[in-house]
Amino acid sequence: MIATQSFIDGNFDRFVEELLEMLRIPSISADSAYADDVRRNAEFIVDKMTEAGADNIQLFETAGHPIVYGEKIIDPKLPTVLVYGHYDVQPPDPLELWTSGPFDPVIKDGNIYARGACDDKGQMYMHLKAFEAMMNAGELPCNVKFMIEGEEEVGSDNLEPFCKEHKELLASDVILVSDTSMISLETPSITTGLRGLSYVEVKVTGPNRDLHSGVYGGAVANPVNILSKMIASLQDENGHITIPGFYDDVVTVSDAERKQMNAAPFSLDDYKSELEIDDVHGEAGYTTLERTTIRPTLDVNGIWGGYIGEGAKTVLPSIAQAKISMRLVPNQDSDTITRLFQEHFESIAPKSVKVEVSPHHGGTPCVTPTDSIEYKAAEAAIEEAFGKTPIPQRSGGSIPIVALFEEVLGIKTVLLGFGLDSDNIHSPNEKYGIANYRKGIETIPLFFKHYTKMKS
Ligand code: BES
Ligand code: MN
Ligand code: MN
């Protein structure tokens, strides 16, 4: 694909400029104050798809944020690749920890710094630019469809009904997603699994109002003390989760697979020094790579209650709350785990408090085979672009819609991600390497080429 490559070379600076333009749009899906910006981002994608030469472009309204669709059908007899990505981003807070504005992208040391630079605007946009390059070069080898949503970061609630309603429109042979990471540009990898998710919010209520902690302290349950103790009891001294039945459906990974997994290049010292921690922490009997991929977890994402302002206020708070996520592995079921959590959490609450558990979104874990045509095509594309065979590696993150694609549309997904774990996604100073952006744009057409060849 010589002409495609030379189009990329000749237009790459503009590709960067356009990404910066999109990164200036604060498309925060979680915050309704930004709904207009989210829509503006969807319209930006419509414009760019139009310029790139896609057909049948539609901005689909949903009960939440819009979904952008577009396609190029060159021959119905050829295979069709459905590209999925998301243009919404996580809230940027805490703002004071950013060295430049989250929606004021800057380029520093070969990286683009902005919220969404890697997750997922930068990675999603690579597909539009790869498509534009193939179109201009006259080298698009198969059909392509795009489905770009604006609610991934809030659980993709409206995408499932959308897929169910538009099965025919979305009919394709494979779904291609760039929304994960690789080990490094020197050691490319392909993501072969994602964890599932169960997310709950808990509320512990003690007395009917905040009390003087001297007058009442010692005689009335303090919800913050109680909640802390309840949360602490959810893991034992070996890092095992104590919810009865939690591990019942966990598939045991074979020793051979664990051995292969741990052979991937990984330095525990680098890991610790990059995070400035003296030691790692987790489930006994598993390595860091295993703890973050093949084992389920339970983490508090936020906890609050009582006085957190300046100085010292003596108060016995009436309420304590926490947001808790559990990452799941095959074959744990999100709804089952949420129910087990709820039953257990209610059962361990002392009579002195009331406990409420409210479920948020969930997601099913998935593992993809490495002997399929789609994996082989992704492998061949990386080999050609990087000169190295990629390592298959499961990821600890979640993209709940991937399992749904298979369930609802019956289509398998390839996770061809170009981010790095150190890209600070969901954190302050999110970044994306310009070299990663470029490699992604160069690798995607090669996936199209190899996939079309292998499929026919
Ligand atoms: N792109 C991420 C998921 C991801 C990141 C997978 C890195 C693999 C490596 C996605 O946007 C995300 O953040 N997903 C959420 C779940 C969602 C339901 C909010 C997550 O994993 O926390
Ligand atoms: Mn993402
Ligand atoms: Mn994300």
XYZ file of C-alpha atoms and ligand atoms in Angstrom:
480
model
C 0.000 0.000 0.000
C 2.643 2.395 -1.176
C 0.209 5.135 -2.223
C -1.580 4.950 1.137
C 1.711 5.299 2.959
C 2.779 8.272 0.883
C -0.593 9.952 1.477
C -0.061 9.484 5.223
C 3.478 10.885 4.967
C 2.287 13.884 2.981
C -0.647 14.691 5.252
C 0.475 13.638 8.704
C 0.971 17.159 10.060
C -2.621 17.975 9.132
C -3.781 14.718 10.772
C -2.192 15.942 14.007
C -3.725 19.422 13.664
C -7.194 17.939 13.176
C -6.836 15.745 16.242
C -5.812 18.785 18.291
C -8.917 20.563 17.034
C -11.150 17.720 18.217
C -9.335 17.531 21.562
C -10.409 21.138 22.208
C -14.019 19.976 22.422
C -14.831 19.039 26.041
C -17.020 16.031 25.231
C -17.526 14.860 28.814
C -20.371 12.369 28.625
C -20.869 12.046 32.388
C -21.640 15.730 32.946
C -24.900 17.011 31.445
C -23.511 20.562 31.461
C -21.344 19.447 28.507
C -24.121 17.871 26.428
C -23.787 20.535 23.705
C -20.056 19.935 23.456
C -20.612 16.204 23.191
C -22.964 16.872 20.277
C -20.477 19.284 18.716
C -17.910 16.501 18.782
C -20.351 14.142 17.047
C -20.872 16.787 14.345
C -17.127 17.223 13.989
C -16.888 13.507 13.204
C -19.738 13.768 10.692
C -17.814 16.533 8.893
C -14.555 14.604 8.872
C -16.227 11.417 7.662
C -17.791 13.424 4.851
C -14.441 14.938 3.865
C -12.812 11.503 3.935
C -15.348 10.182 1.440
C -17.699 7.989 3.496
C -21.304 7.440 2.378
C -24.640 7.127 4.171
C -23.375 9.229 7.074
C -25.947 9.581 9.826
C -26.036 11.127 13.237
C -28.348 8.868 15.213
C -30.109 10.389 18.178
C -30.369 8.206 21.281
C -31.858 8.681 24.727
C -28.389 10.006 25.587
C -25.583 11.210 23.336
C -25.569 10.682 19.546
C -24.000 7.806 17.637
C -22.233 8.610 14.362
C -22.495 6.118 11.523
C -20.840 6.104 8.115
C -19.795 3.527 5.530
C -18.057 2.825 2.247
C -19.353 -0.215 0.440
C -17.152 -0.859 -2.561
C -18.390 -4.374 -3.337
C -20.951 -6.356 -1.334
C -19.049 -9.541 -2.120
C -15.955 -8.284 -0.292
C -15.564 -8.513 3.499
C -16.812 -5.657 5.689
C -14.903 -4.227 8.645
C -16.969 -2.390 11.257
C -14.879 0.182 13.126
C -16.057 1.026 16.632
C -14.717 3.860 18.770
C -15.877 6.532 21.180
C -15.590 10.299 21.098
C -16.683 10.939 24.676
C -14.147 11.406 27.458
C -13.882 11.071 31.225
C -14.197 14.186 33.397
C -10.772 15.851 33.708
C -10.724 16.483 37.461
C -8.671 17.016 39.577
C -7.857 20.018 37.407
C -5.068 21.351 39.603
C -2.911 18.325 38.792
C -2.818 19.065 35.049
C 0.270 20.892 33.825
C -1.727 22.279 30.883
C -5.461 22.598 30.308
C -7.200 19.270 29.664
C -8.988 20.758 26.640
C -6.110 22.938 25.552
C -3.910 20.305 23.895
C -0.156 20.846 23.834
C 2.633 18.870 22.220
C 5.580 18.140 24.477
C 8.387 15.587 24.074
C 6.614 13.863 21.221
C 3.322 13.485 23.089
C -0.043 15.173 22.745
C -1.353 16.121 26.189
C -5.142 16.435 26.560
C -8.134 14.586 27.960
C -9.089 12.002 25.361
C -5.720 12.165 23.550
C -5.401 8.386 23.896
C -8.821 7.332 25.255
C -10.274 7.365 22.743
C -10.247 10.393 20.446
C -6.661 9.909 19.300
C -7.119 6.202 18.707
C -10.561 6.518 17.141
C -9.396 9.292 14.806
C -6.582 7.104 13.455
C -9.300 5.062 11.752
C -10.803 8.060 9.984
C -7.381 9.130 8.777
C -6.391 5.611 7.695
C -9.672 5.456 5.766
C -9.031 8.837 4.175
C -5.570 7.678 3.150
C -6.836 4.425 1.624
C -9.592 6.301 -0.221
C -7.240 8.902 -1.648
C -4.740 6.263 -2.650
C -7.437 4.160 -4.312
C -6.341 1.299 -2.065
C -9.380 0.566 0.107
C -9.405 -3.236 -0.212
C -12.813 -4.030 1.330
C -15.971 -2.476 2.736
C -15.897 -0.390 5.873
C -18.513 0.822 8.329
C -18.026 3.207 11.239
C -19.961 3.326 14.493
C -18.602 6.000 16.804
C -20.457 6.497 20.069
C -20.520 9.175 22.761
C -21.384 7.165 25.860
C -18.615 4.607 26.313
C -17.316 6.290 29.440
C -20.746 6.138 31.062
C -21.530 2.526 30.258
C -22.813 2.578 26.625
C -26.413 2.242 27.804
C -27.937 3.272 24.497
C -25.632 1.296 22.246
C -27.206 -2.079 22.959
C -30.698 -1.023 21.848
C -29.085 0.736 18.870
C -27.305 -2.480 17.812
C -30.509 -4.475 18.236
C -32.443 -2.015 16.084
C -29.826 -1.726 13.347
C -28.559 -5.259 12.908
C -28.740 -5.052 9.141
C -27.013 -1.696 8.901
C -24.220 -2.977 11.140
C -23.867 -6.365 9.443
C -20.165 -7.035 8.974
C -17.472 -9.689 9.240
C -15.361 -8.263 12.027
C -15.347 -5.348 14.447
C -12.124 -3.392 14.716
C -11.481 -1.369 17.876
C -8.510 0.778 18.868
C -9.229 1.593 22.515
C -6.627 -0.460 24.386
C -2.882 -0.341 24.924
C 0.199 -2.194 23.757
C 3.356 -3.005 25.716
C 5.447 -0.454 23.795
C 6.317 0.573 20.252
C 9.425 -1.617 20.545
C 7.380 -4.556 21.876
C 4.002 -4.437 20.177
C 1.156 -6.532 21.582
C -2.439 -7.307 20.697
C -5.114 -7.302 23.386
C -6.774 -10.705 23.660
C -9.039 -10.142 26.622
C -10.856 -7.539 28.669
C -12.181 -7.711 32.197
C -15.830 -7.288 32.990
C -17.244 -4.928 35.545
C -19.726 -4.672 38.366
C -20.053 -1.172 39.807
C -22.063 -0.332 42.904
C -22.617 2.618 45.149
C -23.175 2.065 48.863
C -24.669 4.305 51.483
C -24.472 3.748 55.244
C -26.802 5.810 57.398
C -26.507 6.128 61.150
C -28.331 8.733 63.235
C -30.891 11.000 61.561
C -28.523 14.014 61.637
C -24.891 14.933 62.156
C -24.122 14.875 65.879
C -21.589 16.419 68.249
C -18.831 13.813 68.357
C -18.198 14.486 72.048
C -21.754 14.441 73.262
C -22.737 11.326 71.275
C -19.370 9.792 70.296
C -18.856 6.290 71.676
C -22.551 5.545 72.032
C -23.916 5.968 68.519
C -22.584 4.164 65.436
C -20.369 6.368 63.281
C -21.250 5.489 59.637
C -17.769 6.397 58.403
C -16.150 4.049 60.945
C -18.652 1.323 60.129
C -18.316 1.702 56.338
C -14.510 1.588 56.586
C -14.682 -1.606 58.588
C -17.199 -3.190 56.240
C -15.058 -2.330 53.205
C -11.902 -3.586 54.912
C -13.596 -6.923 55.560
C -14.270 -7.469 51.846
C -10.703 -8.690 51.352
C -8.812 -11.092 53.611
C -5.101 -11.015 54.467
C -4.301 -12.876 51.227
C -6.094 -10.353 49.096
C -8.973 -12.741 48.430
C -12.410 -11.243 48.117
C -14.616 -12.535 50.928
C -18.021 -12.251 49.274
C -19.477 -15.781 49.356
C -19.699 -17.255 45.847
C -17.563 -14.483 44.311
C -15.069 -16.900 42.733
C -17.543 -19.667 41.844
C -17.577 -18.960 38.102
C -13.945 -17.875 37.679
C -12.282 -19.962 34.976
C -8.930 -21.335 36.115
C -6.210 -20.365 33.669
C -3.899 -23.268 32.796
C -0.317 -23.329 34.034
C 0.858 -23.295 30.422
C -1.058 -20.120 29.701
C 0.141 -18.497 32.912
C 3.699 -19.354 31.999
C 3.315 -17.817 28.555
C 1.652 -14.739 30.061
C 4.507 -14.196 32.496
C 7.084 -14.564 29.751
C 5.960 -11.193 28.347
C 8.525 -8.459 28.925
C 7.706 -6.788 32.220
C 9.925 -5.159 34.815
C 8.511 -5.012 38.327
C 11.200 -2.491 39.269
C 10.226 -0.162 36.431
C 6.576 -0.612 37.334
C 7.221 0.379 40.944
C 9.506 3.270 40.164
C 7.143 4.684 37.548
C 4.366 4.718 40.169
C 6.731 5.768 42.993
C 5.674 2.877 45.213
C 7.978 0.713 47.321
C 5.973 -2.420 46.822
C 3.060 -3.814 44.865
C -0.027 -5.230 46.523
C -2.555 -7.884 45.602
C -3.834 -11.406 45.700
C -1.351 -13.920 47.091
C -0.067 -16.486 44.604
C -0.331 -14.296 41.512
C 2.122 -12.057 39.683
C 1.418 -8.402 38.910
C 0.595 -9.260 35.288
C -1.829 -11.938 36.463
C -3.399 -9.742 39.113
C -4.271 -7.151 36.488
C -5.613 -9.518 33.856
C -6.801 -13.000 34.837
C -7.957 -12.286 38.400
C -10.991 -10.346 39.601
C -10.625 -7.342 41.908
C -12.570 -5.130 44.256
C -11.652 -1.462 44.583
C -13.110 1.599 46.245
C -13.203 4.367 43.624
C -14.368 7.075 45.980
C -15.409 7.362 49.606
C -16.877 10.286 51.440
C -18.783 11.388 54.491
C -18.428 13.766 57.417
C -16.350 16.912 57.481
C -13.620 17.348 54.881
C -13.236 21.125 54.947
C -10.409 23.150 56.419
C -9.487 22.754 60.063
C -11.093 20.328 62.506
C -14.818 20.089 63.032
C -15.910 17.698 65.752
C -18.774 15.827 64.204
C -20.233 12.352 64.160
C -21.573 12.143 60.616
C -24.992 10.814 59.800
C -24.009 9.322 56.436
C -21.055 7.640 54.716
C -20.885 6.631 51.062
C -18.600 4.844 48.663
C -18.378 3.848 45.011
C -17.018 0.350 44.582
C -16.001 -1.434 41.389
C -15.288 -5.089 40.860
C -13.348 -6.126 37.744
C -14.503 -9.508 36.544
C -12.932 -12.329 34.562
C -14.456 -15.144 32.495
C -17.035 -16.562 33.317
C -18.196 -14.245 36.075
C -21.555 -12.644 35.381
C -21.929 -8.980 36.171
C -25.533 -9.178 37.440
C -24.780 -12.213 39.592
C -21.757 -10.539 41.164
C -23.730 -7.372 41.831
C -26.410 -9.453 43.584
C -23.833 -11.384 45.623
C -22.213 -8.118 46.656
C -25.528 -6.606 47.681
C -26.604 -9.632 49.728
C -23.255 -9.887 51.449
C -22.904 -6.177 52.134
C -26.350 -5.983 53.672
C -25.659 -9.085 55.746
C -22.489 -7.715 57.353
C -24.034 -4.385 58.393
C -24.566 -4.010 62.141
C -28.076 -3.177 63.359
C -26.892 0.265 64.394
C -26.870 1.478 60.752
C -28.945 1.162 57.592
C -27.263 0.103 54.360
C -28.325 0.808 50.785
C -26.629 -0.694 47.730
C -27.384 0.806 44.302
C -25.985 -0.881 41.194
C -24.423 1.212 38.430
C -23.371 -0.136 35.035
C -21.810 -3.530 34.516
C -20.032 -5.402 31.782
C -19.180 -8.904 30.667
C -15.535 -9.994 30.443
C -14.193 -11.444 27.211
C -11.250 -13.387 25.833
C -10.475 -13.607 22.131
C -8.762 -16.544 20.401
C -5.376 -16.138 18.727
C -5.982 -18.690 15.976
C -8.748 -16.801 14.197
C -8.449 -15.034 10.840
C -9.022 -11.665 12.506
C -6.216 -12.215 15.015
C -3.894 -13.501 12.294
C -4.655 -10.446 10.147
C -3.930 -8.097 13.060
C -0.715 -9.999 13.739
C 0.359 -9.745 10.089
C -0.429 -6.015 10.042
C 1.692 -5.372 13.133
C 4.485 -7.531 11.782
C 4.558 -5.510 8.585
C 4.337 -2.129 10.308
C 6.615 -2.819 13.285
C 8.889 -5.550 11.927
C 8.084 -7.637 14.996
C 5.577 -10.323 15.906
C 3.123 -8.916 18.454
C 2.647 -10.572 21.820
C -0.929 -11.564 22.695
C -1.816 -10.025 26.050
C -4.982 -9.739 28.087
C -5.874 -6.322 29.421
C -7.251 -5.366 32.805
C -9.593 -2.679 31.472
C -13.170 -3.066 30.334
C -15.052 -2.295 27.144
C -18.405 -3.820 28.026
C -19.819 -3.388 24.552
C -17.370 -5.917 23.067
C -19.144 -8.891 24.683
C -22.456 -7.384 23.605
C -21.319 -7.123 19.980
C -20.843 -10.856 19.936
C -24.104 -11.525 21.769
C -26.320 -9.124 19.821
C -24.632 -8.931 16.404
C -22.776 -12.239 16.439
C -19.569 -10.510 15.350
C -16.075 -10.970 16.818
C -13.903 -8.021 17.768
C -10.205 -7.361 17.198
C -8.627 -5.097 19.818
C -5.892 -3.296 17.901
C -4.842 -0.681 20.443
C -1.844 1.646 20.206
C -1.930 3.380 23.601
C 0.519 2.770 26.430
C -0.367 1.915 30.025
C 1.588 5.046 30.995
C -0.655 7.324 28.901
C -2.559 8.456 32.020
C -6.004 7.653 30.674
C -8.718 8.783 33.139
C -5.923 10.603 35.030
C -4.483 14.111 34.938
C -2.069 14.777 32.057
C -3.475 12.168 29.708
C -1.231 11.866 26.679
C -0.787 10.020 23.412
C 2.486 9.590 21.581
C 2.603 11.192 18.144
C 4.616 8.138 17.058
C 1.824 5.888 18.349
C -0.748 7.953 16.452
C 1.288 7.639 13.285
C 1.991 3.914 13.698
C -1.712 3.345 14.248
C -2.657 5.180 11.068
C -0.045 3.140 9.193
C -1.028 -0.225 10.684
C -4.805 0.006 10.155
C -4.648 -0.110 6.309
C -2.367 -3.140 6.628
C -5.017 -4.853 8.759
C -7.567 -4.146 6.029
C -5.201 -5.556 3.424
C -4.308 -8.746 5.291
C -7.831 -9.340 6.508
C -9.279 -9.046 3.007
C -6.622 -11.396 1.644
C -7.062 -13.983 4.407
C -10.838 -13.828 4.229
C -11.133 -14.408 0.489
N -10.546 2.425 26.708
C -10.972 2.119 28.022
C -10.788 0.666 28.392
C -9.371 0.159 28.377
C -8.316 0.963 28.740
C -9.135 -1.124 28.013
C -7.027 0.466 28.700
C -7.858 -1.624 27.982
C -6.783 -0.814 28.328
C -12.450 2.498 28.156
O -12.707 3.776 27.648
C -12.792 2.550 29.618
O -12.303 3.406 30.290
N -13.653 1.643 30.094
C -14.106 1.710 31.441
C -15.392 0.987 31.606
C -16.614 1.786 31.247
C -17.860 0.996 31.538
C -16.667 3.114 31.938
C -13.100 1.098 32.371
O -12.371 0.155 32.002
O -13.043 1.558 33.509
Mn -11.864 4.051 25.811
Mn -12.025 5.238 29.202
